[in-house]
mmCIF file of C-alpha atoms in Angstrom:
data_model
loop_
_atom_site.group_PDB
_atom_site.id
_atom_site.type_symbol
_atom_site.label_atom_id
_atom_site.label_comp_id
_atom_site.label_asym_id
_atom_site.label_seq_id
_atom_site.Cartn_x
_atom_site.Cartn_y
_atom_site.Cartn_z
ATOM 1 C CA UNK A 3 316.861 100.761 284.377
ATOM 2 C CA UNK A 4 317.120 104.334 282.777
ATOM 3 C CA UNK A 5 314.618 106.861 284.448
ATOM 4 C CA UNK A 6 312.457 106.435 280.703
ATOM 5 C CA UNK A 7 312.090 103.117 281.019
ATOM 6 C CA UNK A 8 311.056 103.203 284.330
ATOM 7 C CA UNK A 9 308.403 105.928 283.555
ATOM 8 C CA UNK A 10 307.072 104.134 280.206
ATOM 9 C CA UNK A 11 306.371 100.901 282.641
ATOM 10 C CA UNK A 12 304.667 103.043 285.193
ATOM 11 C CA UNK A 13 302.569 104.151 282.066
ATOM 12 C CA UNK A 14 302.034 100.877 280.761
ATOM 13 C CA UNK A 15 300.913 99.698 284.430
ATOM 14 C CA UNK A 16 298.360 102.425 284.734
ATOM 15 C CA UNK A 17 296.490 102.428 281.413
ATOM 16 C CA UNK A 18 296.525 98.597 282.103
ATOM 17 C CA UNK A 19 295.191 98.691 285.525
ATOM 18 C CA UNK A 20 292.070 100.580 283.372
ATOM 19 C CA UNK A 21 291.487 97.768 281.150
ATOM 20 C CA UNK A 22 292.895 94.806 279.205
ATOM 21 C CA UNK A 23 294.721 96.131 276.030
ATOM 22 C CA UNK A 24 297.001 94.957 273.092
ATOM 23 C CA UNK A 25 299.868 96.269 271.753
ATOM 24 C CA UNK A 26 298.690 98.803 268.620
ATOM 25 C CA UNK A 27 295.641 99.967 271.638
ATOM 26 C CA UNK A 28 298.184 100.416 274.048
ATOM 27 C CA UNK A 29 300.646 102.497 271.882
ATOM 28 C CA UNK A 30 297.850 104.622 270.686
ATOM 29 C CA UNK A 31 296.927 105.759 274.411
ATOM 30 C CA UNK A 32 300.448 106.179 275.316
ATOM 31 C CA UNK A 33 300.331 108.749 272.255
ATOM 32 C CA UNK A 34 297.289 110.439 272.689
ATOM 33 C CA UNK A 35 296.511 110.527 276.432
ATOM 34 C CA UNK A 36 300.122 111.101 277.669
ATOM 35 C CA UNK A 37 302.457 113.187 275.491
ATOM 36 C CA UNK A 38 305.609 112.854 276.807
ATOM 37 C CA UNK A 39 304.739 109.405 274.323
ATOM 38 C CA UNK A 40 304.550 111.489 271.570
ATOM 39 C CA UNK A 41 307.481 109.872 269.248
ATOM 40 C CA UNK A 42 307.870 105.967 270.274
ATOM 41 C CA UNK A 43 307.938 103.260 268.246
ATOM 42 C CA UNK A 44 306.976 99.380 268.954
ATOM 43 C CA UNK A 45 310.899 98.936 269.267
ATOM 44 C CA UNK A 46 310.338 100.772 272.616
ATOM 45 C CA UNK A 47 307.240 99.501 273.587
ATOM 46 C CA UNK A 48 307.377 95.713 273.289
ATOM 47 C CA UNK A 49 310.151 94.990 275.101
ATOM 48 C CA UNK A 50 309.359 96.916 278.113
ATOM 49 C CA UNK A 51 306.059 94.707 277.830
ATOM 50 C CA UNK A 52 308.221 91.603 277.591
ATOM 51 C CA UNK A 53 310.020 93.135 280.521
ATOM 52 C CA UNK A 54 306.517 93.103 282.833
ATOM 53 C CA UNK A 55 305.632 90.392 281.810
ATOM 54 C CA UNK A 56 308.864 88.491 283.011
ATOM 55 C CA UNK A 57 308.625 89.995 285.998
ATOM 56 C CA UNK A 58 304.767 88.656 286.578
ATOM 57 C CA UNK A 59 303.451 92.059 286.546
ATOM 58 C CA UNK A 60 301.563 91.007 283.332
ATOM 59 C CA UNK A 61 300.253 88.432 281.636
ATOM 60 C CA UNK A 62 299.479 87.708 277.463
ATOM 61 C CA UNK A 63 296.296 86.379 275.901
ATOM 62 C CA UNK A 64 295.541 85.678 272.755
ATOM 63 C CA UNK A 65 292.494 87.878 271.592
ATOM 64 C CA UNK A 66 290.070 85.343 270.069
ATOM 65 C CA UNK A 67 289.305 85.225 266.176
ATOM 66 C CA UNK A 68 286.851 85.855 264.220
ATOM 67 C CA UNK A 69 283.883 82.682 264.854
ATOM 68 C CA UNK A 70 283.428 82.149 261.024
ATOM 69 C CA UNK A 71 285.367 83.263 258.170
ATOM 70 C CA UNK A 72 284.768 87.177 256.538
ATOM 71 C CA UNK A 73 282.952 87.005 253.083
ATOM 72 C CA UNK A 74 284.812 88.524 250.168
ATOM 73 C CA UNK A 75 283.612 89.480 246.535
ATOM 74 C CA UNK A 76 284.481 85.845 245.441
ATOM 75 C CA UNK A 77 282.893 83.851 248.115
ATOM 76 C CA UNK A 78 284.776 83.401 251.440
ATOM 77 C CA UNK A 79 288.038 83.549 253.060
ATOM 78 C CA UNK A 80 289.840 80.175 252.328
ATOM 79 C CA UNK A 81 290.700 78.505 255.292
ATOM 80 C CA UNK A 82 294.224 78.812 254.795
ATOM 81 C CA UNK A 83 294.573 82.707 254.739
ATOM 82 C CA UNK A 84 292.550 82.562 257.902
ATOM 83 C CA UNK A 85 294.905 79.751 259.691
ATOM 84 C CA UNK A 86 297.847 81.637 259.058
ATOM 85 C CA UNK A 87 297.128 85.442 260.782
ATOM 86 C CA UNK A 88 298.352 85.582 263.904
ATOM 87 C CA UNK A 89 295.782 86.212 267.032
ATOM 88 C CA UNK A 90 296.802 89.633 268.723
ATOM 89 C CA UNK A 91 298.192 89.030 272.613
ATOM 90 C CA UNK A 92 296.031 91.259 275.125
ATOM 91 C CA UNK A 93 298.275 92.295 277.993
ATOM 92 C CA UNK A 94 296.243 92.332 281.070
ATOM 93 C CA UNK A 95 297.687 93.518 284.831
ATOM 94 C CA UNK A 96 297.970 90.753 287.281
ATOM 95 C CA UNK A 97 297.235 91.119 290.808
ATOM 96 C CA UNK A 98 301.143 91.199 291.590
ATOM 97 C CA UNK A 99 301.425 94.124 288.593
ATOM 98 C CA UNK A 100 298.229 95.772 290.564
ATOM 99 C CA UNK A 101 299.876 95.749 293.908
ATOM 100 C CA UNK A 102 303.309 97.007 292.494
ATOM 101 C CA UNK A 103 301.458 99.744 290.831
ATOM 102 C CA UNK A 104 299.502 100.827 293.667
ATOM 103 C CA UNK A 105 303.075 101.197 295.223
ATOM 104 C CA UNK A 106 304.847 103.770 292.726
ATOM 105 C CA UNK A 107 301.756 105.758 292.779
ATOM 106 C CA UNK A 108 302.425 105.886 296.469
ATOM 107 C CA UNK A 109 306.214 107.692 295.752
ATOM 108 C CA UNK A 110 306.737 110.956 296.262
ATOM 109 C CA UNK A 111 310.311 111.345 295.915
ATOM 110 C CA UNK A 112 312.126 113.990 293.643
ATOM 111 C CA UNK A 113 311.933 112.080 290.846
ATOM 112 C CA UNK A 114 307.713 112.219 290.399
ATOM 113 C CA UNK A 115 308.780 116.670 290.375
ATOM 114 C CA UNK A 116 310.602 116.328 287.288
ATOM 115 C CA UNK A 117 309.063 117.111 283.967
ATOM 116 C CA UNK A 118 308.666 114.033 282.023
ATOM 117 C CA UNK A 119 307.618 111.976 285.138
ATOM 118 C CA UNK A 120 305.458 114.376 286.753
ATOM 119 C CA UNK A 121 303.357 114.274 283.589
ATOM 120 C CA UNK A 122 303.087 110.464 283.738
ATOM 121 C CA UNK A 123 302.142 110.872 287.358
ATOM 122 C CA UNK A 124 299.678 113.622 286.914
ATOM 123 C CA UNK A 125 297.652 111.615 284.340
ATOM 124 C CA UNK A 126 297.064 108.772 286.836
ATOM 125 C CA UNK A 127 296.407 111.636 290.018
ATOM 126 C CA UNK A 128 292.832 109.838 289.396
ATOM 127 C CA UNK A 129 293.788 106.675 290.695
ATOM 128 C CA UNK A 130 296.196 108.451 293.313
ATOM 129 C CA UNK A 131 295.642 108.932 297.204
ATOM 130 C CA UNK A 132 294.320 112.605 298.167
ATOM 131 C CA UNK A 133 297.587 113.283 300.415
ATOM 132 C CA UNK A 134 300.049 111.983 297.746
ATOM 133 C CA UNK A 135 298.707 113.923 294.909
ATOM 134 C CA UNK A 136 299.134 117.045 297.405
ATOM 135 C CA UNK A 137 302.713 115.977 298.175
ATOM 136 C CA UNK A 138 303.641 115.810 294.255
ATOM 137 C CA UNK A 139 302.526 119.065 293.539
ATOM 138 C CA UNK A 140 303.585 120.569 296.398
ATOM 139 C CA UNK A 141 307.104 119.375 295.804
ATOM 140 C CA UNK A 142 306.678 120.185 292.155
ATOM 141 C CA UNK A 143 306.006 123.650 292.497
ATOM 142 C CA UNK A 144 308.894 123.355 294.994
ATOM 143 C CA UNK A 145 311.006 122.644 292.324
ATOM 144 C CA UNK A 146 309.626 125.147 289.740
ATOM 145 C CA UNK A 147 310.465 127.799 292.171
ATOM 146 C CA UNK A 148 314.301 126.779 292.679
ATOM 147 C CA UNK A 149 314.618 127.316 288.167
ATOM 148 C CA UNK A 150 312.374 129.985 288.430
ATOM 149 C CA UNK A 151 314.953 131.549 291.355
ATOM 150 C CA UNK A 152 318.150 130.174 288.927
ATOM 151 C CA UNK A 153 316.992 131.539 285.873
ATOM 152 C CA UNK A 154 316.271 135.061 287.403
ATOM 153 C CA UNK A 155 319.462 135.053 288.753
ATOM 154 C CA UNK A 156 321.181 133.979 285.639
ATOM 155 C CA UNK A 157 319.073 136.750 283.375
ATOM 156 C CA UNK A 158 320.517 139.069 285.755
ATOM 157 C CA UNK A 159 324.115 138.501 285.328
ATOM 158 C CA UNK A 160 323.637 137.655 281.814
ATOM 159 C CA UNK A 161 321.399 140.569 280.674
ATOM 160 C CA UNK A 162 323.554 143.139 279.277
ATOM 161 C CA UNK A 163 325.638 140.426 276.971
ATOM 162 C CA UNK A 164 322.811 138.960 275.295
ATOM 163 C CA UNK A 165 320.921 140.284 272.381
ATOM 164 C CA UNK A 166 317.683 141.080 271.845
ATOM 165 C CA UNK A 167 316.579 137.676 270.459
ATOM 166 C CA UNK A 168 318.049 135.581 273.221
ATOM 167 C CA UNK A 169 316.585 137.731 275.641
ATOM 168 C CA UNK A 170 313.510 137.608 274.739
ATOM 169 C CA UNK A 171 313.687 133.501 274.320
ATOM 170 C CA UNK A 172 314.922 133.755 278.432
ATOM 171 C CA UNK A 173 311.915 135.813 278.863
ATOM 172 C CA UNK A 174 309.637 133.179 277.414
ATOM 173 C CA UNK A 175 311.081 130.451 279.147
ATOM 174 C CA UNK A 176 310.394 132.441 282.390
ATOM 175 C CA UNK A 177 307.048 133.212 282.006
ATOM 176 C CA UNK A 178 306.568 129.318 281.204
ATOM 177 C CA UNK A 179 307.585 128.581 284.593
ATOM 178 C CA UNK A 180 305.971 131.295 286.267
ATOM 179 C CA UNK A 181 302.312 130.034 284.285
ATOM 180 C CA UNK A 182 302.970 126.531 285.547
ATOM 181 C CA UNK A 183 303.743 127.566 288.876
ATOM 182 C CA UNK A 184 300.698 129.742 289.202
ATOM 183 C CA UNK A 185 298.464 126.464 287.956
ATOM 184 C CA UNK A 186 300.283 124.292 290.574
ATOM 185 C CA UNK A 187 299.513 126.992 293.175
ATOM 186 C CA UNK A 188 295.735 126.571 291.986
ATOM 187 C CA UNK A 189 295.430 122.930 291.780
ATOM 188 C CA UNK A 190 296.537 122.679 295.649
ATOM 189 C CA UNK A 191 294.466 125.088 296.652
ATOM 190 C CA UNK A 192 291.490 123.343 295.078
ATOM 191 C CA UNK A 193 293.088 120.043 296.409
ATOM 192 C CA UNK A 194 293.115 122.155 300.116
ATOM 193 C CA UNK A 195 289.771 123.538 300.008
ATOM 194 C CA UNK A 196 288.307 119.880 298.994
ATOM 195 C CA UNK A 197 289.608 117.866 301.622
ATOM 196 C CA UNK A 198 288.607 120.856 304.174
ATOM 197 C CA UNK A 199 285.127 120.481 302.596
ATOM 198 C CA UNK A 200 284.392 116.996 303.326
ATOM 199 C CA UNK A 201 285.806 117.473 306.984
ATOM 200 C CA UNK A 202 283.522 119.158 307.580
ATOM 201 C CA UNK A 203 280.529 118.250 305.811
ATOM 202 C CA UNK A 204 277.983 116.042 308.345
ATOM 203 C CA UNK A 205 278.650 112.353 307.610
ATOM 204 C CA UNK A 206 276.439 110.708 304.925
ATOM 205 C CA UNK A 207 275.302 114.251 303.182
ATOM 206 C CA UNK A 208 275.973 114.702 299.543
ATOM 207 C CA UNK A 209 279.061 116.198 298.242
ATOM 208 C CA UNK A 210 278.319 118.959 295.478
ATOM 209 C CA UNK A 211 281.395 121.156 295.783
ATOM 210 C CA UNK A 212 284.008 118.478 295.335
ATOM 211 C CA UNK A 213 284.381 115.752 293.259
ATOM 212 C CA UNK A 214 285.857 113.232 296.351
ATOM 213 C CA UNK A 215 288.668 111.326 295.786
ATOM 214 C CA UNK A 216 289.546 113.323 292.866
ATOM 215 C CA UNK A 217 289.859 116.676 294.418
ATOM 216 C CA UNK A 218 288.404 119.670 293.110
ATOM 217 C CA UNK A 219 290.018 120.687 290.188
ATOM 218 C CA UNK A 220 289.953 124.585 289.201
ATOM 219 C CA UNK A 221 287.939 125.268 285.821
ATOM 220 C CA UNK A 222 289.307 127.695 283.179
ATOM 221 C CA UNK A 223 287.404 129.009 280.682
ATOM 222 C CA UNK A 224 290.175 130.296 278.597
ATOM 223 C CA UNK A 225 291.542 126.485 279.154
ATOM 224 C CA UNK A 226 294.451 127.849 279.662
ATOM 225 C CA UNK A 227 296.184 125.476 281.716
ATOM 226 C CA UNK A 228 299.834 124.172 281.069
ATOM 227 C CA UNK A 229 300.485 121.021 279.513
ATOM 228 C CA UNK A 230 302.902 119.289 282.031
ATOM 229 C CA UNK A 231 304.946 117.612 279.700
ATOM 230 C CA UNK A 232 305.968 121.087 278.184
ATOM 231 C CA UNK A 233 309.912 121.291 278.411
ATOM 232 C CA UNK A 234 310.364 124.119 281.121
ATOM 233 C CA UNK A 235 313.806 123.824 281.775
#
């Protein structure tokens, strides 16, 4: 399974494991909530729904009709026009598909730092365990600072053979980094400071600072934040 693939069905799993959808509802979220789904087509996204559901990680309903035929200028709907549309098929998660979700959101390995699946995993850090989240973006910005340490090194060698132009397009893809970084170091702190906040907050007393299993995440009012499925490399 190519590392796409694999992060298109993690997608599919968690916008699933929100609520019952069918295809054309599905695609639209994938588009709109996550970009790194910007440009897919239903060529992509059915048969990596096929794919689930084979392996019993989802299952298909039809979504019911209409309980009486829709009126039209000249009366009704004949029967016939009505018997031959085809019912759209609601993918729902199962309870194996919940359970083998629940388990990739649980990885932290190298492959939840890189760009495109870091973004899938960092729209689902709502549904993610406090300590995980931390590891991910811990071992994100980990990574972000071995490029960021690369492409210093290479603008330094390079510098003096490269003109203006492509200098300045290193220089932009530096500072990229460096913004990302900077919002990674302020998500963990808020992450940090959270968790030490309902340590030590008496047991039972409300929780104002923090919004719990979510973490505290930093407010901008420039909204200036990096969109994590920005190509930094």
């Amino acid at each position: 399974m190519s590392r796409r693939s694999g992060i298109l069905e993690f997608a599919v799993l968690g916008l699933l494991r929100e609520s019952p959808m069918h295809g054309y509802e599905l695609r639209k979220r994938l588009n709109t909530s996550l970009g790194i789904f910007r440009a897919f087509s239903y060529g992509t996204l059915y048969p990596c729904l096929k794919t689930l559901v084979a392996s019993g990680w989802l299952i298909e309903e039809p979504m019911s009709l209409p309980a009486s035929p829709p009126a039209t200028g000249r009366g009704v709907a004949p029967a016939s026009s009505l018997a031959g549309r085809r019912a759209k098929i609601v993918y729902r998660l199962t309870a194996e598909g919940k359970e083998h979700f629940e388990e990739l959101l649980s990885h932290t390995g190298p492959d939840a730092w890189e760009d495109e699946h870091f973004a899938a995993r960092f729209a689902f850090f709502g549904q993610t365990e406090r300590d995980v989240r931390m590891r991910v973006l811990e071992g994100r910005r980990s990574r972000l600072e071995e490029r960021l340490e690369k492409m210093r090194a290479s603008l330094a060698r390079t510098r003096e053979r490269l003109d203006d132009y492509t200098l300045e397009l290193q220089r932009h893809g530096m500072e990229s980094v460096e913004r990302e970084v900077r919002w990674l170091n302020e998500l963990i702190e808020s992450e940090r400071s959270g968790k030490d906040r309902r340590r030590s907050s008496p047991e039972g007393s409300p929780q104002h600072e923090t919004s719990g299993e979510t973490g505290g995440l930093p407010r901008h009012g420039d909204q200036s934040r990096p969109d994590p499925s920005d190509d930094t490399k």
